[in-house]
Short mmCIF file of C-alpha atoms in Angstrom, two decimals:
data_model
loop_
_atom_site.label_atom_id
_atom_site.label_comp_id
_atom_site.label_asym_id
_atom_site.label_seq_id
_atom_site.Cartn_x
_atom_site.Cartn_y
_atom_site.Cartn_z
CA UNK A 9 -5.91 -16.78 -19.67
CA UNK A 10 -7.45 -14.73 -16.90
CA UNK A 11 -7.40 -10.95 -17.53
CA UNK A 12 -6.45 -8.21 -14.58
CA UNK A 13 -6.72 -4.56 -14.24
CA UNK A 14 -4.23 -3.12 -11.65
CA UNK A 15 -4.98 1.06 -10.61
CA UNK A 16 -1.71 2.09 -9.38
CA UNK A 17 0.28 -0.45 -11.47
CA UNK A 18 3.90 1.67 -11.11
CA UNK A 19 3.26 2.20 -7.13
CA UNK A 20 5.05 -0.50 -4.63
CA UNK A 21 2.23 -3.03 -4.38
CA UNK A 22 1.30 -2.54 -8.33
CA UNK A 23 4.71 -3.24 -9.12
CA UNK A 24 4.86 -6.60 -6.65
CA UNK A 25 1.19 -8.03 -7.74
CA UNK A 26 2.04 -7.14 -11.30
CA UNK A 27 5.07 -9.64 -11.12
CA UNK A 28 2.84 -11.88 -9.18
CA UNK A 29 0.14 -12.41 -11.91
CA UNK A 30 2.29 -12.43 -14.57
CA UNK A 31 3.89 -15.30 -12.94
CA UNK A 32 0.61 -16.87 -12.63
CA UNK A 33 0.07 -16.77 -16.64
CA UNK A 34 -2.46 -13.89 -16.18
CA UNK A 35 -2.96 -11.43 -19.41
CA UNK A 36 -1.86 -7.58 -16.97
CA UNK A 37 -3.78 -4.60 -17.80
CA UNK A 38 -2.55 -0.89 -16.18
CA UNK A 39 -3.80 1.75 -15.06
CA UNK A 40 -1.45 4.87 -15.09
CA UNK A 41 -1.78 8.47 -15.12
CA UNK A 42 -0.03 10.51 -18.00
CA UNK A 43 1.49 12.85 -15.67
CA UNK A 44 2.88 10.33 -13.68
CA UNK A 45 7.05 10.27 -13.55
CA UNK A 46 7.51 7.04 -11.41
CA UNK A 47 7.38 4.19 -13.80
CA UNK A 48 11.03 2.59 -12.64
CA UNK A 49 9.37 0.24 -10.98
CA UNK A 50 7.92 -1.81 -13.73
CA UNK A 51 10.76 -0.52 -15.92
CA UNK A 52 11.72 -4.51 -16.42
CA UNK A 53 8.16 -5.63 -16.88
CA UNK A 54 7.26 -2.83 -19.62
CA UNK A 55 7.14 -5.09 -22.08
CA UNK A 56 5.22 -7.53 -20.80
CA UNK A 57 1.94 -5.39 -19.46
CA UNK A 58 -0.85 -3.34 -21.33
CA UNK A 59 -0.85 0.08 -20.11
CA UNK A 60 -3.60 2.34 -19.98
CA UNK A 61 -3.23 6.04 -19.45
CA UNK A 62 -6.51 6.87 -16.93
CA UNK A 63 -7.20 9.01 -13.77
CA UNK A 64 -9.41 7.74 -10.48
CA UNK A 65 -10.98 11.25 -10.71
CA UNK A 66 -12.03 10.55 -14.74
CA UNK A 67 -14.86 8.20 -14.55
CA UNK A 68 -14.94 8.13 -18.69
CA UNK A 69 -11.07 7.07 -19.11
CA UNK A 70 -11.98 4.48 -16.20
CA UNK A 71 -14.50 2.78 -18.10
CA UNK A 72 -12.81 3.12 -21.56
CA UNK A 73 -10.41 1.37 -19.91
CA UNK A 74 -12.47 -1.42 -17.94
CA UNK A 75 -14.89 -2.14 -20.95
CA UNK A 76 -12.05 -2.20 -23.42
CA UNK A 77 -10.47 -4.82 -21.22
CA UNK A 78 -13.11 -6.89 -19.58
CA UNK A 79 -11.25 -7.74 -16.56
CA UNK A 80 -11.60 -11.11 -14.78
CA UNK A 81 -10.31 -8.96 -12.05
CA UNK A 82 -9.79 -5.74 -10.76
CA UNK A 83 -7.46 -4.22 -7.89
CA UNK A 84 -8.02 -0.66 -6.98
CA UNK A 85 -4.32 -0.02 -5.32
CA UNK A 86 -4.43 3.62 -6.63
CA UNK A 87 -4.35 6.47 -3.97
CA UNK A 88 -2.70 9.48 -2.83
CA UNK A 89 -1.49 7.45 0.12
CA UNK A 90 0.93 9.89 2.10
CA UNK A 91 -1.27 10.38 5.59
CA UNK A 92 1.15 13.69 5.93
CA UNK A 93 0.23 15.16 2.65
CA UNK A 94 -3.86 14.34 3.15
CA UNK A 95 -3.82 17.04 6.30
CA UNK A 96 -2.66 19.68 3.14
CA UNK A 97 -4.46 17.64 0.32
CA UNK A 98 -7.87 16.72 2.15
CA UNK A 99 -9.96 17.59 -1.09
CA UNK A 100 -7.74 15.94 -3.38
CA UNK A 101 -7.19 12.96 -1.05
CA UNK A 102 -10.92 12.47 -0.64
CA UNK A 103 -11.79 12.45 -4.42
CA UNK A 104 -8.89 10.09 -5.74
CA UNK A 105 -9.32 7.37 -2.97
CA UNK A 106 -12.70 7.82 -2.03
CA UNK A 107 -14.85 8.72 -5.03
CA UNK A 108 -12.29 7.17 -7.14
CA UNK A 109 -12.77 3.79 -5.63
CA UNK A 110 -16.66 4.36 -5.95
CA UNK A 111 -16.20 5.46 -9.46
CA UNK A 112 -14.31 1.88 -10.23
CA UNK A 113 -17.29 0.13 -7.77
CA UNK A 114 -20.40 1.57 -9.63
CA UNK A 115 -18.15 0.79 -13.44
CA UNK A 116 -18.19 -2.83 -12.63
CA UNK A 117 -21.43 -3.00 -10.83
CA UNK A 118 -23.32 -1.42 -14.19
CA UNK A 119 -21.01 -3.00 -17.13
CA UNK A 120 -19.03 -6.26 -15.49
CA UNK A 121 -20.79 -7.85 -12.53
CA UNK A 122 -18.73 -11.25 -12.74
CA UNK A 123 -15.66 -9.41 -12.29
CA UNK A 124 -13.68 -9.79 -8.90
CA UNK A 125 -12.89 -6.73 -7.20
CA UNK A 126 -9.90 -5.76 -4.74
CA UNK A 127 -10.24 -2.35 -3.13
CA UNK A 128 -6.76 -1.39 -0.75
CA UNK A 129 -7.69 -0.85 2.52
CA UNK A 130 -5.46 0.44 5.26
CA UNK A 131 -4.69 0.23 8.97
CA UNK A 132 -5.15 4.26 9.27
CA UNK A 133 -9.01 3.56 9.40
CA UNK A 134 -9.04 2.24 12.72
CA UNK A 135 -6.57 5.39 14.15
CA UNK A 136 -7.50 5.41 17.77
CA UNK A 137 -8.86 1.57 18.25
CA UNK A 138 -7.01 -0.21 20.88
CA UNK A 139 -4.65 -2.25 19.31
CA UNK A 140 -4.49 -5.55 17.80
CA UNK A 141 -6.92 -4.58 15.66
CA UNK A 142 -8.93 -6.89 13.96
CA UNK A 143 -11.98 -6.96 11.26
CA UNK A 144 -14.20 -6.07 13.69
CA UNK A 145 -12.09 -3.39 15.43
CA UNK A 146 -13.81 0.28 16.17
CA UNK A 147 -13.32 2.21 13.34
CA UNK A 148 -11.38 5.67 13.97
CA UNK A 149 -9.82 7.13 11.53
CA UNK A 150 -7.60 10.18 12.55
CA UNK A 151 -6.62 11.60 9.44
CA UNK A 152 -8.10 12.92 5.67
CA UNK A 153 -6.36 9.38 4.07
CA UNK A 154 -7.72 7.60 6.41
CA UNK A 155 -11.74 8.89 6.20
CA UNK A 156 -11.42 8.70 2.71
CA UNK A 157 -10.10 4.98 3.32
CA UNK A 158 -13.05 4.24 5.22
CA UNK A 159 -15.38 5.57 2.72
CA UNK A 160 -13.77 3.05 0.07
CA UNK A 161 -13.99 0.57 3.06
CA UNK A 162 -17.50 0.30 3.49
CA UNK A 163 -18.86 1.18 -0.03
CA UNK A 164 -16.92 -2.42 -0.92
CA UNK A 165 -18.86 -3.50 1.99
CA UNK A 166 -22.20 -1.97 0.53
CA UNK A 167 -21.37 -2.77 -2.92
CA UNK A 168 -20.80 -6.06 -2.22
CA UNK A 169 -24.39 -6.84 0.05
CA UNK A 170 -26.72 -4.76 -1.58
CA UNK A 171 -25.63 -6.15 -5.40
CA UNK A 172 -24.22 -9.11 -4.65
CA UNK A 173 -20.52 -8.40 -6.24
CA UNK A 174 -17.44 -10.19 -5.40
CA UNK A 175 -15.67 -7.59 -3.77
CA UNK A 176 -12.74 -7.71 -1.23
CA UNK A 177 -10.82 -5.24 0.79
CA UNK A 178 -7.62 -5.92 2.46
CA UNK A 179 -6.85 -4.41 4.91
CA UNK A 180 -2.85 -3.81 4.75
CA UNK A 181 -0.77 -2.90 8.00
CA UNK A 182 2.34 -0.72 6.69
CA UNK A 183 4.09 -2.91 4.33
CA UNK A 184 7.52 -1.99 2.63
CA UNK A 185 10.49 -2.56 0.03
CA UNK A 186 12.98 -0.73 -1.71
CA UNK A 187 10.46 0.21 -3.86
CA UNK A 188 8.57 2.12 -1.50
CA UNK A 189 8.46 5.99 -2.44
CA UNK A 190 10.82 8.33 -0.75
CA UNK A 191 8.50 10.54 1.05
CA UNK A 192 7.10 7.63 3.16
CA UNK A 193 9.52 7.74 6.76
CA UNK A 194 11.02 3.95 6.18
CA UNK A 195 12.49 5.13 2.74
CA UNK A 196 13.64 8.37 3.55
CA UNK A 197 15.79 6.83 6.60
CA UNK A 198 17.52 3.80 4.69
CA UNK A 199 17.87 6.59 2.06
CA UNK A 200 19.39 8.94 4.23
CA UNK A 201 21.58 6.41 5.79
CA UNK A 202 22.57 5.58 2.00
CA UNK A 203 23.38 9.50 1.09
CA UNK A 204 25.71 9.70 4.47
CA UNK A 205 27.27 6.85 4.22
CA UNK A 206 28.22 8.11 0.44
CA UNK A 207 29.49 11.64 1.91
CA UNK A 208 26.37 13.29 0.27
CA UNK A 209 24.89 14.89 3.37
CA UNK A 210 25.67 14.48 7.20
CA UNK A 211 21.81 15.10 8.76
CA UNK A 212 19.03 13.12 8.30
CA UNK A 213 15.38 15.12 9.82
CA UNK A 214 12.83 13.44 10.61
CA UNK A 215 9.51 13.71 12.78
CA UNK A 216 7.56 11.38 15.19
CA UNK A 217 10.54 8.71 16.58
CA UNK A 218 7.92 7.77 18.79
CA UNK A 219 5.24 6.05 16.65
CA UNK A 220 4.74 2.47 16.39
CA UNK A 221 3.80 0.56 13.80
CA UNK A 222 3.21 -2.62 12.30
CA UNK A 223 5.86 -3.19 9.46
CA UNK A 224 6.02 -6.21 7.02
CA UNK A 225 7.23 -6.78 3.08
CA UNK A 226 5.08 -5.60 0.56
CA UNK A 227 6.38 -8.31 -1.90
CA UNK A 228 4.61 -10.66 0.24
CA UNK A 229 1.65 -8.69 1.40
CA UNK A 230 0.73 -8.78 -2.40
CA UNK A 231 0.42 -12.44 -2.94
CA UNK A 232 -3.08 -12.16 0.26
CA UNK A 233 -4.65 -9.65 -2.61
CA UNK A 234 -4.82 -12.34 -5.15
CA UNK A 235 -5.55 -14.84 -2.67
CA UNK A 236 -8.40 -12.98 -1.48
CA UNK A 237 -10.03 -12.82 -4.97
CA UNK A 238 -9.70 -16.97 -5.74
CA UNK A 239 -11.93 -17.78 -2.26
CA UNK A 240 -15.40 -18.72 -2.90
CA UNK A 241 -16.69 -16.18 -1.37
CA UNK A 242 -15.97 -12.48 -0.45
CA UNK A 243 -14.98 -11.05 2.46
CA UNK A 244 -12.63 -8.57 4.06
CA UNK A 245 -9.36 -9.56 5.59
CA UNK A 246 -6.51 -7.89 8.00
CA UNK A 247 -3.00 -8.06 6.33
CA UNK A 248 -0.51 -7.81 8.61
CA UNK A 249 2.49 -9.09 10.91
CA UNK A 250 1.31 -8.83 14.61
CA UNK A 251 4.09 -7.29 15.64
CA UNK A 252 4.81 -3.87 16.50
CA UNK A 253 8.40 -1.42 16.06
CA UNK A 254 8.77 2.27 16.42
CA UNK A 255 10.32 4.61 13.86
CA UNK A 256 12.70 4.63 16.57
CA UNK A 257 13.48 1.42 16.43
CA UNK A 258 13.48 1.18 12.87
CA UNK A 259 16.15 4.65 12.50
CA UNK A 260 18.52 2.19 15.46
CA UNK A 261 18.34 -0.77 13.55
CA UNK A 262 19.06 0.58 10.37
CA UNK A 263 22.11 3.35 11.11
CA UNK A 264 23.77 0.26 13.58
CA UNK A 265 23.51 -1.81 10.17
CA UNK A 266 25.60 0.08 8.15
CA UNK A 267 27.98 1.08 10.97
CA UNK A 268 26.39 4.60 12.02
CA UNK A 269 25.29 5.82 14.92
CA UNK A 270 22.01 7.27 14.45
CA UNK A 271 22.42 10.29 17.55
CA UNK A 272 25.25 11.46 15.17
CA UNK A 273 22.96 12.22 12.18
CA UNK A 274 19.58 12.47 13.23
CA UNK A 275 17.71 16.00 14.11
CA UNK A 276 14.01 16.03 14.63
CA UNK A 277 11.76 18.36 12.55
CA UNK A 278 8.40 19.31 14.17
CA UNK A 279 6.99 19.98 10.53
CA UNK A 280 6.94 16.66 9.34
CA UNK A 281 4.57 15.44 12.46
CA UNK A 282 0.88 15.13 11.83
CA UNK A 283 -1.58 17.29 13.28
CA UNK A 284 -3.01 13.90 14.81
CA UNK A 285 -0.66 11.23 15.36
CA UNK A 286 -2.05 7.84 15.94
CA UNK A 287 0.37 6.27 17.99
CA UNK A 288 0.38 2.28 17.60
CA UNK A 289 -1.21 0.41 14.77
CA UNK A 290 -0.87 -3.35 15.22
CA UNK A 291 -2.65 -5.90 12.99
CA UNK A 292 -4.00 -9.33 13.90
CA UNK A 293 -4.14 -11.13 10.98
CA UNK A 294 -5.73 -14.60 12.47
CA UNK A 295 -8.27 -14.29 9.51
CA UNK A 296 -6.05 -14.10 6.76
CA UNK A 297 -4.23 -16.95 8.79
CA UNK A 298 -6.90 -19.26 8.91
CA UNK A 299 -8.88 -18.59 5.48
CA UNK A 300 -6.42 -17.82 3.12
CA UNK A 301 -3.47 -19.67 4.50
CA UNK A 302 -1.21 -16.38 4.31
CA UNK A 303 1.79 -15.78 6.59
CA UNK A 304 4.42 -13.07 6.99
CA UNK A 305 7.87 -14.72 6.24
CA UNK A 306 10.13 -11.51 6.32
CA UNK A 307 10.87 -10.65 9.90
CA UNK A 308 11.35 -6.85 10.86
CA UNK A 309 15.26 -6.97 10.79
CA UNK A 310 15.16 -8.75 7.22
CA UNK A 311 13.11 -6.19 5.98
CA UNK A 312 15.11 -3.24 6.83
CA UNK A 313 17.75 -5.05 5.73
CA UNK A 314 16.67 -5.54 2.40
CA UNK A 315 15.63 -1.55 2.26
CA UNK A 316 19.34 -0.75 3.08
CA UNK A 317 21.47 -2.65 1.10
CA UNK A 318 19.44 -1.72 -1.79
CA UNK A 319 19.77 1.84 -1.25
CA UNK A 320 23.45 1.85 -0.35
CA UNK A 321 24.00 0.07 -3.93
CA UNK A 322 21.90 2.15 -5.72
CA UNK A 323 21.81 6.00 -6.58
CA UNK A 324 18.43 6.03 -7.85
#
């Protein structure tokens, strides 16, 4: 029985690969923080995993953790992820995704060398690079999260030359689900949608309407981590759809699906803009294509579909 350490087990994409290696007859190990309130997500799983309480900014709990396990593998999908909150949060935001993820590198590298290591990348880190973007895109980030990305980026990149580790960083295009948190824009409008159409509130503010990005199902994206870890050999790989939508597009689609029209509710905020928008993020994911044999399956309008009717059944 192989054994895996997940960071960020009770996010979205913890949650997802969780159920995915499970299903796979894998022995899931946890990494959670004791502070931490969101655990509803692997709720139904609880009793099935090994949790750990640990912190990406306490090396020591880290490898208490790691060398009481001995992981086959290892995916780093811990973060403070919310590009928003890193313009307010840049110190914070740099020392949980960047050092953290060198904290978990340099663990492995010293104590478990045969174990296979997945660090979360992100689109943000090529910001300004004409899209699609590829693997060998310019890099340029335009926010905190996405510098401290980058730094996580290429010390898998360094770790995995100069040492000779299998380690692997996908690089995920926005990827969603009803488990998505609520502060992230496609939750908060099929939530918003959910508390109108339940009489709770009548306005639903939002930001940039204007932004377009690349949107697929995390429950899918999930299943390219743990193929990227059984290849022979290690490399980094774009996860994405190829397509592009705008929040715009994504607020229309979703208020005409549950009968509303959007112009009704909708007021824009300036606050909840970034101080530098990057304004289309597009992945091509021919690579993950062609090596792993991964494809999208959930189109756009599925997705947002499966967002909505779980939040107008739901109250939670």
């Amino acid at each position: 029985m192989k054994k895996a350490v997940i960071a960020g087990i009770s996010g979205q994409d913890g949650s997802y690969l969780a159920e995915l290696l499970l299903e796979k007859g894998y022995e899931v190990h946890g990494i959670i923080r004791r502070s931490t309130n969101r655990r509803t997500n692997i709720d139904h799983l609880r009793e099935r995993l090994h949790l750990h309480y640990g912190d990406l900014g306490d090396v020591n709990s880290l490898s208490r953790i790691i060398d009481g396990v001995g992981p086959d593998e290892l995916y780093n999908l811990a973060a403070q992820s919310h590009v928003r909150l890193s313009f307010d949060n840049p110190i914070y935001t740099t020392d949980i995704v960047a050092l953290g993820a060198a904290r978990l590198l340099e663990i492995v590298r010293r104590s478990h060398p045969k174990c296979r290591f997945y660090q979360a990348s992100t689109g943000e880190i090529f910001g300004h690079s004409p899209p699609p973007q590829s693997e060998t895109s310019p890099l340029k980030p335009q926010s905190p999260y996405g510098v401290a990305k980058l730094y996580a980026h290429h010390s898998v990149r360094i770790y995995r030359e100069g040492y000779g580790m299998f380690a692997c960083a996908g690089i995920l295009f926005n990827h969603e689900s009803p488990r998505r948190g609520d502060e992230f824009v496609t939750r908060k409008i099929t939530r918003g949608i959910a508390a109108i159409v339940k009489g709770k509130t009548d306005t639903l503010m939002l930001g940039n309407l204007v932004a377009q990005r690349d949107w697929g199902y995390a429950k899918e994206f999930v299943e390219a981590m743990w193929l990227m870890l059984q290849q022979d050999k290690p490399d980094d790989y774009v996860v994405a759809t190829g397509k592009t939508h705008s929040v715009h597009d994504f607020v229309e689609l979703a208020f005409s699906k549950a009968g509303l029209d959007f112009k009704k509710h909708v007021r824009h905020d300036p606050t909840l803009e970034r101080p530098n928008e990057v304004p289309v993020l597009c992945g091509d994911p021919t690579k993950a294509r062609r090596v792993l044999g991964w494809t999208h399956k959930t189109s756009f309008e599925q997705l947002v579909q499966i967002m909505l009717d779980h939040d107008l059944h739901h109250d939670d």
